[in-house]
mmCIF file with all atom_site columns, C-alpha atoms in Angstrom:
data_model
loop_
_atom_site.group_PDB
_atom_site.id
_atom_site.type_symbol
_atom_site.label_atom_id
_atom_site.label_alt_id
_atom_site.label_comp_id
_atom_site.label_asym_id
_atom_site.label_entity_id
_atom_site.label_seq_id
_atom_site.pdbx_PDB_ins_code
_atom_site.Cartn_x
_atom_site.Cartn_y
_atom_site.Cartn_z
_atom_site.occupancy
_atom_site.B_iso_or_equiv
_atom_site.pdbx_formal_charge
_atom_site.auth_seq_id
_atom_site.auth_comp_id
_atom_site.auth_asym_id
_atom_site.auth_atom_id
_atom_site.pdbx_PDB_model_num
ATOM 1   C CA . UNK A 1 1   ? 13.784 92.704  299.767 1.00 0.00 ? 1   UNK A CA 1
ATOM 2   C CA . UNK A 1 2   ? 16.506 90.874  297.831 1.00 0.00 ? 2   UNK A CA 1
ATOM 3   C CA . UNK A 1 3   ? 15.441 87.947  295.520 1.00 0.00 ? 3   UNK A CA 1
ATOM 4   C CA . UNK A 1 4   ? 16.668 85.001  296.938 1.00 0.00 ? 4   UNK A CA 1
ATOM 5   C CA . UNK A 1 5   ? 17.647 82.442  293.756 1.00 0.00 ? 5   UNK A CA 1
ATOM 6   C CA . UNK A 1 6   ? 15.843 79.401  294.110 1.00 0.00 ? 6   UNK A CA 1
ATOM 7   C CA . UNK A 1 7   ? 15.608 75.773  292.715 1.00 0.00 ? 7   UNK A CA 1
ATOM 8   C CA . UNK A 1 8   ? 12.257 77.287  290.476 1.00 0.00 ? 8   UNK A CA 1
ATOM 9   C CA . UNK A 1 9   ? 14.124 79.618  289.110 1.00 0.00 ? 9   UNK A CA 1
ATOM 10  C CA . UNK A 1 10  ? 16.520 77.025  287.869 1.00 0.00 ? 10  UNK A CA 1
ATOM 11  C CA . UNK A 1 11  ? 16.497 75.673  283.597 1.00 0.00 ? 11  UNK A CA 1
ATOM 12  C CA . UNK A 1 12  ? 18.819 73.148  283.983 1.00 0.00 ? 12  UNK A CA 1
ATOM 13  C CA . UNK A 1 13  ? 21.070 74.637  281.185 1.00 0.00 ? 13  UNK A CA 1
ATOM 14  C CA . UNK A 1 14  ? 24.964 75.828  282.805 1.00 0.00 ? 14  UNK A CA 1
ATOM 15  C CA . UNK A 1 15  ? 24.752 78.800  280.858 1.00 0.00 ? 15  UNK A CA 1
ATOM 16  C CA . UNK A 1 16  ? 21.410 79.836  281.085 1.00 0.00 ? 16  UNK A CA 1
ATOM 17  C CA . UNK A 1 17  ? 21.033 79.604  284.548 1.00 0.00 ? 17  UNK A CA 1
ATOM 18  C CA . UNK A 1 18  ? 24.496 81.675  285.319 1.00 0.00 ? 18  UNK A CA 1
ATOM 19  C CA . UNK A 1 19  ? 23.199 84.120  283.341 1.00 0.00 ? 19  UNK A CA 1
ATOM 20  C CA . UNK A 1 20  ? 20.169 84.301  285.658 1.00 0.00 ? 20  UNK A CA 1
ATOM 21  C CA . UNK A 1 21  ? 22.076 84.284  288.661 1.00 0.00 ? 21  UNK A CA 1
ATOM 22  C CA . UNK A 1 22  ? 24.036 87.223  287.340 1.00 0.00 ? 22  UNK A CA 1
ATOM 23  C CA . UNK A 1 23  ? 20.741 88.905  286.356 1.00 0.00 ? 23  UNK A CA 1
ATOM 24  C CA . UNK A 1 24  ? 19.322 88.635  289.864 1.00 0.00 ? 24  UNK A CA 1
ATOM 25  C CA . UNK A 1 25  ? 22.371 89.526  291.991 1.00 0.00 ? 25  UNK A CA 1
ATOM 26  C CA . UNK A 1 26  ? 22.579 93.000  289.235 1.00 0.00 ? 26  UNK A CA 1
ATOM 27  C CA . UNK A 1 27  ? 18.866 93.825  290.409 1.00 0.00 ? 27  UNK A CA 1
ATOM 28  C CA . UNK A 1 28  ? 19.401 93.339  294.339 1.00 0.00 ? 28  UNK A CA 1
ATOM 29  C CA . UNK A 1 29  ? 22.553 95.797  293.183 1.00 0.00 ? 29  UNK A CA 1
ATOM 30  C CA . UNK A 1 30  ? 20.167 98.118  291.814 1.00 0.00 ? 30  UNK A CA 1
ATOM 31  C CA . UNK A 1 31  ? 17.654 97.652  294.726 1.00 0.00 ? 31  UNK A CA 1
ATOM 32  C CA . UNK A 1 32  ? 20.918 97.921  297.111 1.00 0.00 ? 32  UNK A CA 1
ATOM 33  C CA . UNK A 1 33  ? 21.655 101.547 295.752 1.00 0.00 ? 33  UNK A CA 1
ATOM 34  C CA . UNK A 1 34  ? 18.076 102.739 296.056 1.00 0.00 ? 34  UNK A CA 1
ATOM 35  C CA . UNK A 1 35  ? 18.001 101.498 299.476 1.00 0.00 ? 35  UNK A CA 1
ATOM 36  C CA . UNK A 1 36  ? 21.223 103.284 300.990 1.00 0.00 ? 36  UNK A CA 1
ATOM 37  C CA . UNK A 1 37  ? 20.054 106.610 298.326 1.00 0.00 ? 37  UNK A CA 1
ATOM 38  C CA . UNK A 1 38  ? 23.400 106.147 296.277 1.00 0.00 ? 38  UNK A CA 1
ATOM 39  C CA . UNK A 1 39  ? 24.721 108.860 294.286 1.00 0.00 ? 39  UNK A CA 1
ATOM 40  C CA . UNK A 1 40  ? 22.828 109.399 291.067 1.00 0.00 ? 40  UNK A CA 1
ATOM 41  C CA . UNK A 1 41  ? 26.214 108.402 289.463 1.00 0.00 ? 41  UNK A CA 1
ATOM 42  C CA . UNK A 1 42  ? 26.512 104.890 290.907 1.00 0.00 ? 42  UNK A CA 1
ATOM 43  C CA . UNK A 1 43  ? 23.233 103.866 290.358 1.00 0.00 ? 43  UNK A CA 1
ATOM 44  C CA . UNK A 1 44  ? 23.283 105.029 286.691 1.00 0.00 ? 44  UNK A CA 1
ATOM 45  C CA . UNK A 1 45  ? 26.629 102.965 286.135 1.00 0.00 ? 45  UNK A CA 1
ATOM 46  C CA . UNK A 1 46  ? 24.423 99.394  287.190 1.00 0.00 ? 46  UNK A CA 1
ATOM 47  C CA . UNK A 1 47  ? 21.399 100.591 285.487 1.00 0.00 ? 47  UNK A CA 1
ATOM 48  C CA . UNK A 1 48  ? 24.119 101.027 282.562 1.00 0.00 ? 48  UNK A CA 1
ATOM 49  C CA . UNK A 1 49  ? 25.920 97.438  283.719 1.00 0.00 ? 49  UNK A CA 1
ATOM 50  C CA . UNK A 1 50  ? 22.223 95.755  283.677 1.00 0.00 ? 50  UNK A CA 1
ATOM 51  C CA . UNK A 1 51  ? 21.422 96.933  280.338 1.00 0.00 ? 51  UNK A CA 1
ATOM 52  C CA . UNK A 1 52  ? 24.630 95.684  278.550 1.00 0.00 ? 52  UNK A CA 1
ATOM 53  C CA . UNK A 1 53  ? 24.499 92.208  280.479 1.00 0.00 ? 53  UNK A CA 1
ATOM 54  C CA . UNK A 1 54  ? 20.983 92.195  279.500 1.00 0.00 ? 54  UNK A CA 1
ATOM 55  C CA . UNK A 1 55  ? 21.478 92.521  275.918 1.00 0.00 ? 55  UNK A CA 1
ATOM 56  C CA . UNK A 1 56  ? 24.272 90.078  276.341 1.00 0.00 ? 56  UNK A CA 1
ATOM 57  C CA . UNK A 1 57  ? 22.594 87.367  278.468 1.00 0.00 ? 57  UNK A CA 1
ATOM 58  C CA . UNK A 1 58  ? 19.304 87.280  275.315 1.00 0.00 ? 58  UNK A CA 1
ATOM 59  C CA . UNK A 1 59  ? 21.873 86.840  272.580 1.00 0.00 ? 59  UNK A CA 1
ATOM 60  C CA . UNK A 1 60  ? 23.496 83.816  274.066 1.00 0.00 ? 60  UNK A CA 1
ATOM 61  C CA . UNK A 1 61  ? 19.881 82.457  275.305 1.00 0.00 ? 61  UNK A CA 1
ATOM 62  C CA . UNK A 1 62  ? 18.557 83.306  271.571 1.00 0.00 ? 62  UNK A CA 1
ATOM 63  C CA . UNK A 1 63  ? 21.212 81.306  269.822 1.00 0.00 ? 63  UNK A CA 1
ATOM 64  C CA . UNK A 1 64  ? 20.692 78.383  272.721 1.00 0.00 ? 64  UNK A CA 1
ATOM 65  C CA . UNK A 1 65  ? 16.828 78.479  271.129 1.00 0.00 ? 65  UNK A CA 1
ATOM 66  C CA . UNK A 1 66  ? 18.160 78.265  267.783 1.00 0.00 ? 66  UNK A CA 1
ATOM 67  C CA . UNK A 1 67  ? 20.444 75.257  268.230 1.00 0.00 ? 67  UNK A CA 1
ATOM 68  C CA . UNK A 1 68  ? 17.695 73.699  270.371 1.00 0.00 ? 68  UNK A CA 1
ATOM 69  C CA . UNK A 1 69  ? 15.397 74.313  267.772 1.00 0.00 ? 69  UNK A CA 1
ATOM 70  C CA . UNK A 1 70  ? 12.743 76.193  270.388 1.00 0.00 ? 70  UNK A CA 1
ATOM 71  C CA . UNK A 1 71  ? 9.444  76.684  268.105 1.00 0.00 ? 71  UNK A CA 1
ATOM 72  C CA . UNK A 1 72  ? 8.336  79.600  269.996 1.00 0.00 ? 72  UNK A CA 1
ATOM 73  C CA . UNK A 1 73  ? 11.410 81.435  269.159 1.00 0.00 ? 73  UNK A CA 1
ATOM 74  C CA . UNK A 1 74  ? 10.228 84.339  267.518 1.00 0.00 ? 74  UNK A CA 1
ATOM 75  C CA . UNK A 1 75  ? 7.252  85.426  270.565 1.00 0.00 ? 75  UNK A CA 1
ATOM 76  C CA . UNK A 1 76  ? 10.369 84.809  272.735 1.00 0.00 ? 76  UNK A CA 1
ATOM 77  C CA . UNK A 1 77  ? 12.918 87.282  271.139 1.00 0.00 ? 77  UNK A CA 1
ATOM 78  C CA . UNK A 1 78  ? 10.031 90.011  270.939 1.00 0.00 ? 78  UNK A CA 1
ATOM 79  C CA . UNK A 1 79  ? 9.665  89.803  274.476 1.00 0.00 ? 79  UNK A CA 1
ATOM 80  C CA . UNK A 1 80  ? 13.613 90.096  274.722 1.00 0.00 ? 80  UNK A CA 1
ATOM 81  C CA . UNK A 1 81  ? 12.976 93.342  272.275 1.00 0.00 ? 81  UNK A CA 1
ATOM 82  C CA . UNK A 1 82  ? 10.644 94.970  274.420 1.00 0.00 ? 82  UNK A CA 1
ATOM 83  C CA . UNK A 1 83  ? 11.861 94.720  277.540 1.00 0.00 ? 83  UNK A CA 1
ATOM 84  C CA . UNK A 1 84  ? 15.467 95.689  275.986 1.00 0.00 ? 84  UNK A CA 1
ATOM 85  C CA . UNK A 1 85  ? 13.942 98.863  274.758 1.00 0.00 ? 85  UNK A CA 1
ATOM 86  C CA . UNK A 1 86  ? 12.002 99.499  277.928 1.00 0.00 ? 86  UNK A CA 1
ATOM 87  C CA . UNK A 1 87  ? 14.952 99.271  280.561 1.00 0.00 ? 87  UNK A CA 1
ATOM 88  C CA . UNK A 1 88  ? 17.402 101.756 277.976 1.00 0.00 ? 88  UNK A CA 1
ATOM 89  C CA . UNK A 1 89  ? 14.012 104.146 277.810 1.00 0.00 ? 89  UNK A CA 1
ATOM 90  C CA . UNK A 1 90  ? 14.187 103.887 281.710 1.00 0.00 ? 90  UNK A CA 1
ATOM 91  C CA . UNK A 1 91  ? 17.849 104.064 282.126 1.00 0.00 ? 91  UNK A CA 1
ATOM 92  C CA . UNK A 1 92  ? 18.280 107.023 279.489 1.00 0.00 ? 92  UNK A CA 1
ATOM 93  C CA . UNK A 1 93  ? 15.316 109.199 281.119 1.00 0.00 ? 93  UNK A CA 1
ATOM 94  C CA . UNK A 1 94  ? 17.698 108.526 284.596 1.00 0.00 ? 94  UNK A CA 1
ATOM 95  C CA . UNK A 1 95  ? 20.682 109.506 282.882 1.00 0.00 ? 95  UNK A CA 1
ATOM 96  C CA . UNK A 1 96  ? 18.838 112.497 281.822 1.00 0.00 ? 96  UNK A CA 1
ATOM 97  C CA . UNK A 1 97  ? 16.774 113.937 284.960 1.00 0.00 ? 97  UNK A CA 1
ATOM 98  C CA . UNK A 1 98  ? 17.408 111.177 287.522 1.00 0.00 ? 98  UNK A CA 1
ATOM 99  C CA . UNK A 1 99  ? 14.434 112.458 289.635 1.00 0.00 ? 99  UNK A CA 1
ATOM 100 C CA . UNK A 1 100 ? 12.235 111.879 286.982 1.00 0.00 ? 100 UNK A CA 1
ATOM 101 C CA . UNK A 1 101 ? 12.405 108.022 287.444 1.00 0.00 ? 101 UNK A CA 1
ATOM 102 C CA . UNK A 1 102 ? 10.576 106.529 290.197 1.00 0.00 ? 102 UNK A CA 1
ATOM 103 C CA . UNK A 1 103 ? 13.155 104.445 291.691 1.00 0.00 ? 103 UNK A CA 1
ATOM 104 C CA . UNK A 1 104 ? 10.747 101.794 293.704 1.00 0.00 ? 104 UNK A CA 1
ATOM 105 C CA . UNK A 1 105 ? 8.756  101.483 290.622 1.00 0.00 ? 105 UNK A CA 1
ATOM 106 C CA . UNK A 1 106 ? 12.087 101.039 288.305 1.00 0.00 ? 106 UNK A CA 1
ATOM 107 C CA . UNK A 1 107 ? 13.013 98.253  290.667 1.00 0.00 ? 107 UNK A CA 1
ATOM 108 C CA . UNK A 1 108 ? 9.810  96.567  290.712 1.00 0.00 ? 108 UNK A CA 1
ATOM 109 C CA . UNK A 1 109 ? 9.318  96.699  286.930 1.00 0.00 ? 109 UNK A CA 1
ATOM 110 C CA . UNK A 1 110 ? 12.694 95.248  286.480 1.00 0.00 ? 110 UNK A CA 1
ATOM 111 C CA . UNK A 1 111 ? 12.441 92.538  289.367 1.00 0.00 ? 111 UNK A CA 1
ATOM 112 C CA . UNK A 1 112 ? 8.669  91.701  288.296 1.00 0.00 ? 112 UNK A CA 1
ATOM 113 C CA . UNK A 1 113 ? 9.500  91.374  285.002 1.00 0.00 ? 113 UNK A CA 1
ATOM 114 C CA . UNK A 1 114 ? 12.587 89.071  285.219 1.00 0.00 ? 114 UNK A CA 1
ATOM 115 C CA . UNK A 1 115 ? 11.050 86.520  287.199 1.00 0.00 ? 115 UNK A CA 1
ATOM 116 C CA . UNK A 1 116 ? 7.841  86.330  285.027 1.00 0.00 ? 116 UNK A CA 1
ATOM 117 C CA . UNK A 1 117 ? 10.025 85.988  282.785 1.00 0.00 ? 117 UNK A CA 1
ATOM 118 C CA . UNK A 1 118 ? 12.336 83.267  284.298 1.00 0.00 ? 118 UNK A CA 1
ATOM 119 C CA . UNK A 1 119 ? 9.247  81.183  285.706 1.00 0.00 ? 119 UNK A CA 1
ATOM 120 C CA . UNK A 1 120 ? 6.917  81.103  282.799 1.00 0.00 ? 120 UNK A CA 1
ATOM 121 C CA . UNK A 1 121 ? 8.626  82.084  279.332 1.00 0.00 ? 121 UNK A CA 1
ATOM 122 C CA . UNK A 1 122 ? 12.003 80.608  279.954 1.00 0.00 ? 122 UNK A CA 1
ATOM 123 C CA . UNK A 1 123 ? 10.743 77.458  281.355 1.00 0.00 ? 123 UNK A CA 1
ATOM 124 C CA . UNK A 1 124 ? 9.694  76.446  278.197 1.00 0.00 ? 124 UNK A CA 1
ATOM 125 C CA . UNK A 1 125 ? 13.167 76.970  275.987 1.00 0.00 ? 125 UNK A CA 1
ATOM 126 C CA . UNK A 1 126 ? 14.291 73.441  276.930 1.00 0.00 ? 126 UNK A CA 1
ATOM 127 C CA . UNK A 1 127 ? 11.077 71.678  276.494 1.00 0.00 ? 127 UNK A CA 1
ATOM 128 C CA . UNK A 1 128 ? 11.178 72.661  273.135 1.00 0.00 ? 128 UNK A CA 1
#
């Protein structure tokens, strides 16, 4: 099921929140390939999309903590660091033997993870 973007999932920062808007409608992508069984190919190129936007999306949101002065900045970017090495382990092992990679669980990983992170960590950025 697509994730619908809602008000909660909103920081009240322009750039932030595109960013998460982008973020979601990349996953329902990734969850729209699985679903119609999309060439190997095509859902490799938006796990490969996903991961540069990714990497792109916590370097703009890291220097926003910086200039905000966010005190748990450091807990924040290792979070950022994991999950940056987990979805290019995942994405790499599908570029490699796509079958090895259990698609469902890919998706809910990513889509789990995202909105844990959106609803809880990032929540806190502009609060200080």
């Amino acid at each position: 099921m697509p994730i619908q973007w809602t008000a909660d999932l909103a920081l009240g920062h322009p750039q932030i929140d595109h960013d998460h808007r982008v973020l979601v409608d990349m996953l329902n992508r990734v969850e729209s390939q699985i679903e119609v069984g999309a060439s190997s190919g095509a859902l490799e190129e938006v796990l490969v999309g996903l991961n540069k936007y990714v990497s792109e999306h916590f370097a703009r949101e890291e220097r926003i903590m910086e200039e905000t002065g966010y005190s748990m900045i450091e807990s924040h970017k290792g979070q950022h660091q994991r999950f940056t090495a987990k979805i290019k382990s995942l994405t790499e092992a599908y570029q490699s033997e796509p079958a090895s990679v259990n698609l469902s669980q890919l998706h809910a990983f990513l889509s789990d993870w995202l909105l844990t992170h959106i609803q809880i960590t990032d929540q806190t950025i502009l609060a200080g």
